[in-house]
Amino acid sequence: MDLEKHPAAPAAPAAPAAPGGLRASDADRDRIARILADAVAEGRLTPDEHSERLDSLYARKTVAELDVLVRDLPAPGAAPGSASAAAAHAPAYAGTGSGARPGSSETVVAVCSSSARKGRWRPPAHTRAVSVMGDIGIDLTQAVFEQQVTEIEVVCVLGNVEVLVPENVTLRGHGSGVLGNFEVSGSGTDGVDPNAPVVIIRGFALLGNIEARPKPGSRVVDLARKLRDNLR
């Protein structure tokens, strides 16, 4: 009987996860959202198809699942003639199409104070609002949208955050509250324009209140169409 001790064979290194199996990040979802926005602007997707794919974007967990949403679409800037197609089909609410200022962001903070964004302003693609025992108001009813998808990420602790949007935009919400309130109302109403911008609210309220709703009587105006009508 062989009593000699033999060292255990080294364990084989774990194989790296396939790229498609990686968990999706916010940047991955932003990339897919921009491709979808370009596709609807170029006429490759109908507004209904764009809305359906965007609805499922934040429910998918991996990069592979996200890529399924755009596997029949070209990467931004890859398709020849896309600029002319975009000019023909884009609603141009801000006069610049869906790809303006990609990745632009802003942070709004209210700690035992108040802060507001309102009037004729240009909201970035991503806004982070942090309220700690404070009040934040974000009014988009007169805003000039420079992108198809605008995201607002909210953290609210013992405070209040209110977001107002034009009644014809698509408003979506993903969030929760602990001893607090997270409410996004008016999404999916009959007055929503499928070609208008999409506003997505993502948030968490702890002993606080987050509310997003459309303002009756306020509508996003297609500036390009209005200019053409005035020139006739």
mmCIF file with all atom_site columns, C-alpha atoms in Angstrom, residues 131-208:
data_model
loop_
_atom_site.group_PDB
_atom_site.id
_atom_site.type_symbol
_atom_site.label_atom_id
_atom_site.label_alt_id
_atom_site.label_comp_id
_atom_site.label_asym_id
_atom_site.label_entity_id
_atom_site.label_seq_id
_atom_site.pdbx_PDB_ins_code
_atom_site.Cartn_x
_atom_site.Cartn_y
_atom_site.Cartn_z
_atom_site.occupancy
_atom_site.B_iso_or_equiv
_atom_site.pdbx_formal_charge
_atom_site.auth_seq_id
_atom_site.auth_comp_id
_atom_site.auth_asym_id
_atom_site.auth_atom_id
_atom_site.pdbx_PDB_model_num
ATOM 1  C CA . SER A 1 131 ? -33.801 64.955 -1.319  1.00 0.00 ? 131 SER A CA 1
ATOM 2  C CA . VAL A 1 132 ? -32.970 64.626 2.395   1.00 0.00 ? 132 VAL A CA 1
ATOM 3  C CA . MET A 1 133 ? -35.572 66.433 4.486   1.00 0.00 ? 133 MET A CA 1
ATOM 4  C CA . GLY A 1 134 ? -36.000 68.770 1.532   1.00 0.00 ? 134 GLY A CA 1
ATOM 5  C CA . ASP A 1 135 ? -38.310 69.546 -1.390  1.00 0.00 ? 135 ASP A CA 1
ATOM 6  C CA . ILE A 1 136 ? -37.434 69.154 -5.080  1.00 0.00 ? 136 ILE A CA 1
ATOM 7  C CA . GLY A 1 137 ? -39.644 70.214 -7.963  1.00 0.00 ? 137 GLY A CA 1
ATOM 8  C CA . ILE A 1 138 ? -38.810 69.211 -11.529 1.00 0.00 ? 138 ILE A CA 1
ATOM 9  C CA . ASP A 1 139 ? -41.207 70.818 -14.005 1.00 0.00 ? 139 ASP A CA 1
ATOM 10 C CA . LEU A 1 140 ? -40.869 69.590 -17.590 1.00 0.00 ? 140 LEU A CA 1
ATOM 11 C CA . THR A 1 141 ? -44.060 71.176 -18.897 1.00 0.00 ? 141 THR A CA 1
ATOM 12 C CA . GLN A 1 142 ? -42.165 73.957 -20.727 1.00 0.00 ? 142 GLN A CA 1
ATOM 13 C CA . ALA A 1 143 ? -38.929 72.055 -21.259 1.00 0.00 ? 143 ALA A CA 1
ATOM 14 C CA . VAL A 1 144 ? -37.177 71.665 -24.612 1.00 0.00 ? 144 VAL A CA 1
ATOM 15 C CA . PHE A 1 145 ? -36.348 67.970 -24.958 1.00 0.00 ? 145 PHE A CA 1
ATOM 16 C CA . GLU A 1 146 ? -33.126 67.277 -26.859 1.00 0.00 ? 146 GLU A CA 1
ATOM 17 C CA . GLN A 1 147 ? -33.394 63.475 -26.673 1.00 0.00 ? 147 GLN A CA 1
ATOM 18 C CA . GLN A 1 148 ? -36.109 60.883 -27.119 1.00 0.00 ? 148 GLN A CA 1
ATOM 19 C CA . VAL A 1 149 ? -35.609 59.301 -23.672 1.00 0.00 ? 149 VAL A CA 1
ATOM 20 C CA . THR A 1 150 ? -35.150 61.349 -20.491 1.00 0.00 ? 150 THR A CA 1
ATOM 21 C CA . GLU A 1 151 ? -34.434 59.536 -17.216 1.00 0.00 ? 151 GLU A CA 1
ATOM 22 C CA . ILE A 1 152 ? -34.843 60.942 -13.713 1.00 0.00 ? 152 ILE A CA 1
ATOM 23 C CA . GLU A 1 153 ? -33.348 58.932 -10.844 1.00 0.00 ? 153 GLU A CA 1
ATOM 24 C CA . VAL A 1 154 ? -34.687 59.938 -7.435  1.00 0.00 ? 154 VAL A CA 1
ATOM 25 C CA . VAL A 1 155 ? -33.551 59.185 -3.868  1.00 0.00 ? 155 VAL A CA 1
ATOM 26 C CA . CYS A 1 156 ? -35.867 60.689 -1.269  1.00 0.00 ? 156 CYS A CA 1
ATOM 27 C CA . VAL A 1 157 ? -35.402 60.437 2.530   1.00 0.00 ? 157 VAL A CA 1
ATOM 28 C CA . LEU A 1 158 ? -37.872 62.318 4.744   1.00 0.00 ? 158 LEU A CA 1
ATOM 29 C CA . GLY A 1 159 ? -38.499 64.675 1.864   1.00 0.00 ? 159 GLY A CA 1
ATOM 30 C CA . ASN A 1 160 ? -40.705 65.345 -1.137  1.00 0.00 ? 160 ASN A CA 1
ATOM 31 C CA . VAL A 1 161 ? -39.969 65.164 -4.871  1.00 0.00 ? 161 VAL A CA 1
ATOM 32 C CA . GLU A 1 162 ? -42.531 66.153 -7.503  1.00 0.00 ? 162 GLU A CA 1
ATOM 33 C CA . VAL A 1 163 ? -42.094 65.756 -11.268 1.00 0.00 ? 163 VAL A CA 1
ATOM 34 C CA . LEU A 1 164 ? -44.530 67.372 -13.710 1.00 0.00 ? 164 LEU A CA 1
ATOM 35 C CA . VAL A 1 165 ? -44.563 66.427 -17.402 1.00 0.00 ? 165 VAL A CA 1
ATOM 36 C CA . PRO A 1 166 ? -46.593 67.493 -20.450 1.00 0.00 ? 166 PRO A CA 1
ATOM 37 C CA . GLU A 1 167 ? -49.748 65.427 -20.806 1.00 0.00 ? 167 GLU A CA 1
ATOM 38 C CA . ASN A 1 168 ? -48.817 63.980 -24.212 1.00 0.00 ? 168 ASN A CA 1
ATOM 39 C CA . VAL A 1 169 ? -45.429 62.447 -23.277 1.00 0.00 ? 169 VAL A CA 1
ATOM 40 C CA . THR A 1 170 ? -44.996 58.780 -22.374 1.00 0.00 ? 170 THR A CA 1
ATOM 41 C CA . LEU A 1 171 ? -44.413 58.576 -18.607 1.00 0.00 ? 171 LEU A CA 1
ATOM 42 C CA . ARG A 1 172 ? -43.044 55.396 -17.010 1.00 0.00 ? 172 ARG A CA 1
ATOM 43 C CA . GLY A 1 173 ? -42.028 54.575 -13.458 1.00 0.00 ? 173 GLY A CA 1
ATOM 44 C CA . HIS A 1 174 ? -39.822 51.981 -11.760 1.00 0.00 ? 174 HIS A CA 1
ATOM 45 C CA . GLY A 1 175 ? -39.422 52.373 -8.013  1.00 0.00 ? 175 GLY A CA 1
ATOM 46 C CA . SER A 1 176 ? -40.584 51.651 -4.471  1.00 0.00 ? 176 SER A CA 1
ATOM 47 C CA . GLY A 1 177 ? -41.087 53.170 -1.060  1.00 0.00 ? 177 GLY A CA 1
ATOM 48 C CA . VAL A 1 178 ? -40.412 52.062 2.507   1.00 0.00 ? 178 VAL A CA 1
ATOM 49 C CA . LEU A 1 179 ? -42.819 53.815 4.888   1.00 0.00 ? 179 LEU A CA 1
ATOM 50 C CA . GLY A 1 180 ? -43.064 56.259 2.028   1.00 0.00 ? 180 GLY A CA 1
ATOM 51 C CA . ASN A 1 181 ? -44.713 56.755 -1.344  1.00 0.00 ? 181 ASN A CA 1
ATOM 52 C CA . PHE A 1 182 ? -43.578 56.226 -4.936  1.00 0.00 ? 182 PHE A CA 1
ATOM 53 C CA . GLU A 1 183 ? -46.304 57.092 -7.429  1.00 0.00 ? 183 GLU A CA 1
ATOM 54 C CA . VAL A 1 184 ? -46.205 57.610 -11.183 1.00 0.00 ? 184 VAL A CA 1
ATOM 55 C CA . SER A 1 185 ? -49.648 58.418 -12.558 1.00 0.00 ? 185 SER A CA 1
ATOM 56 C CA . GLY A 1 186 ? -51.095 59.102 -15.963 1.00 0.00 ? 186 GLY A CA 1
ATOM 57 C CA . SER A 1 187 ? -48.856 56.686 -17.921 1.00 0.00 ? 187 SER A CA 1
ATOM 58 C CA . GLY A 1 188 ? -50.617 54.978 -20.784 1.00 0.00 ? 188 GLY A CA 1
ATOM 59 C CA . THR A 1 189 ? -53.453 57.537 -21.064 1.00 0.00 ? 189 THR A CA 1
ATOM 60 C CA . ASP A 1 190 ? -55.285 58.187 -24.309 1.00 0.00 ? 190 ASP A CA 1
ATOM 61 C CA . GLY A 1 191 ? -53.662 61.608 -24.697 1.00 0.00 ? 191 GLY A CA 1
ATOM 62 C CA . VAL A 1 192 ? -50.123 60.225 -24.992 1.00 0.00 ? 192 VAL A CA 1
ATOM 63 C CA . ASP A 1 193 ? -48.401 60.974 -28.308 1.00 0.00 ? 193 ASP A CA 1
ATOM 64 C CA . PRO A 1 194 ? -46.355 57.906 -29.408 1.00 0.00 ? 194 PRO A CA 1
ATOM 65 C CA . ASN A 1 195 ? -43.877 60.206 -31.178 1.00 0.00 ? 195 ASN A CA 1
ATOM 66 C CA . ALA A 1 196 ? -43.349 62.469 -28.154 1.00 0.00 ? 196 ALA A CA 1
ATOM 67 C CA . PRO A 1 197 ? -40.432 62.066 -25.742 1.00 0.00 ? 197 PRO A CA 1
ATOM 68 C CA . VAL A 1 198 ? -40.379 59.340 -23.098 1.00 0.00 ? 198 VAL A CA 1
ATOM 69 C CA . VAL A 1 199 ? -39.776 60.278 -19.443 1.00 0.00 ? 199 VAL A CA 1
ATOM 70 C CA . ILE A 1 200 ? -38.700 57.456 -17.116 1.00 0.00 ? 200 ILE A CA 1
ATOM 71 C CA . ILE A 1 201 ? -38.771 57.914 -13.345 1.00 0.00 ? 201 ILE A CA 1
ATOM 72 C CA . ARG A 1 202 ? -36.696 55.524 -11.224 1.00 0.00 ? 202 ARG A CA 1
ATOM 73 C CA . GLY A 1 203 ? -36.655 56.059 -7.493  1.00 0.00 ? 203 GLY A CA 1
ATOM 74 C CA . PHE A 1 204 ? -36.679 55.008 -3.870  1.00 0.00 ? 204 PHE A CA 1
ATOM 75 C CA . ALA A 1 205 ? -38.508 56.791 -1.048  1.00 0.00 ? 205 ALA A CA 1
ATOM 76 C CA . LEU A 1 206 ? -37.742 56.230 2.631   1.00 0.00 ? 206 LEU A CA 1
ATOM 77 C CA . LEU A 1 207 ? -40.250 58.040 4.855   1.00 0.00 ? 207 LEU A CA 1
ATOM 78 C CA . GLY A 1 208 ? -40.682 60.386 1.921   1.00 0.00 ? 208 GLY A CA 1
#
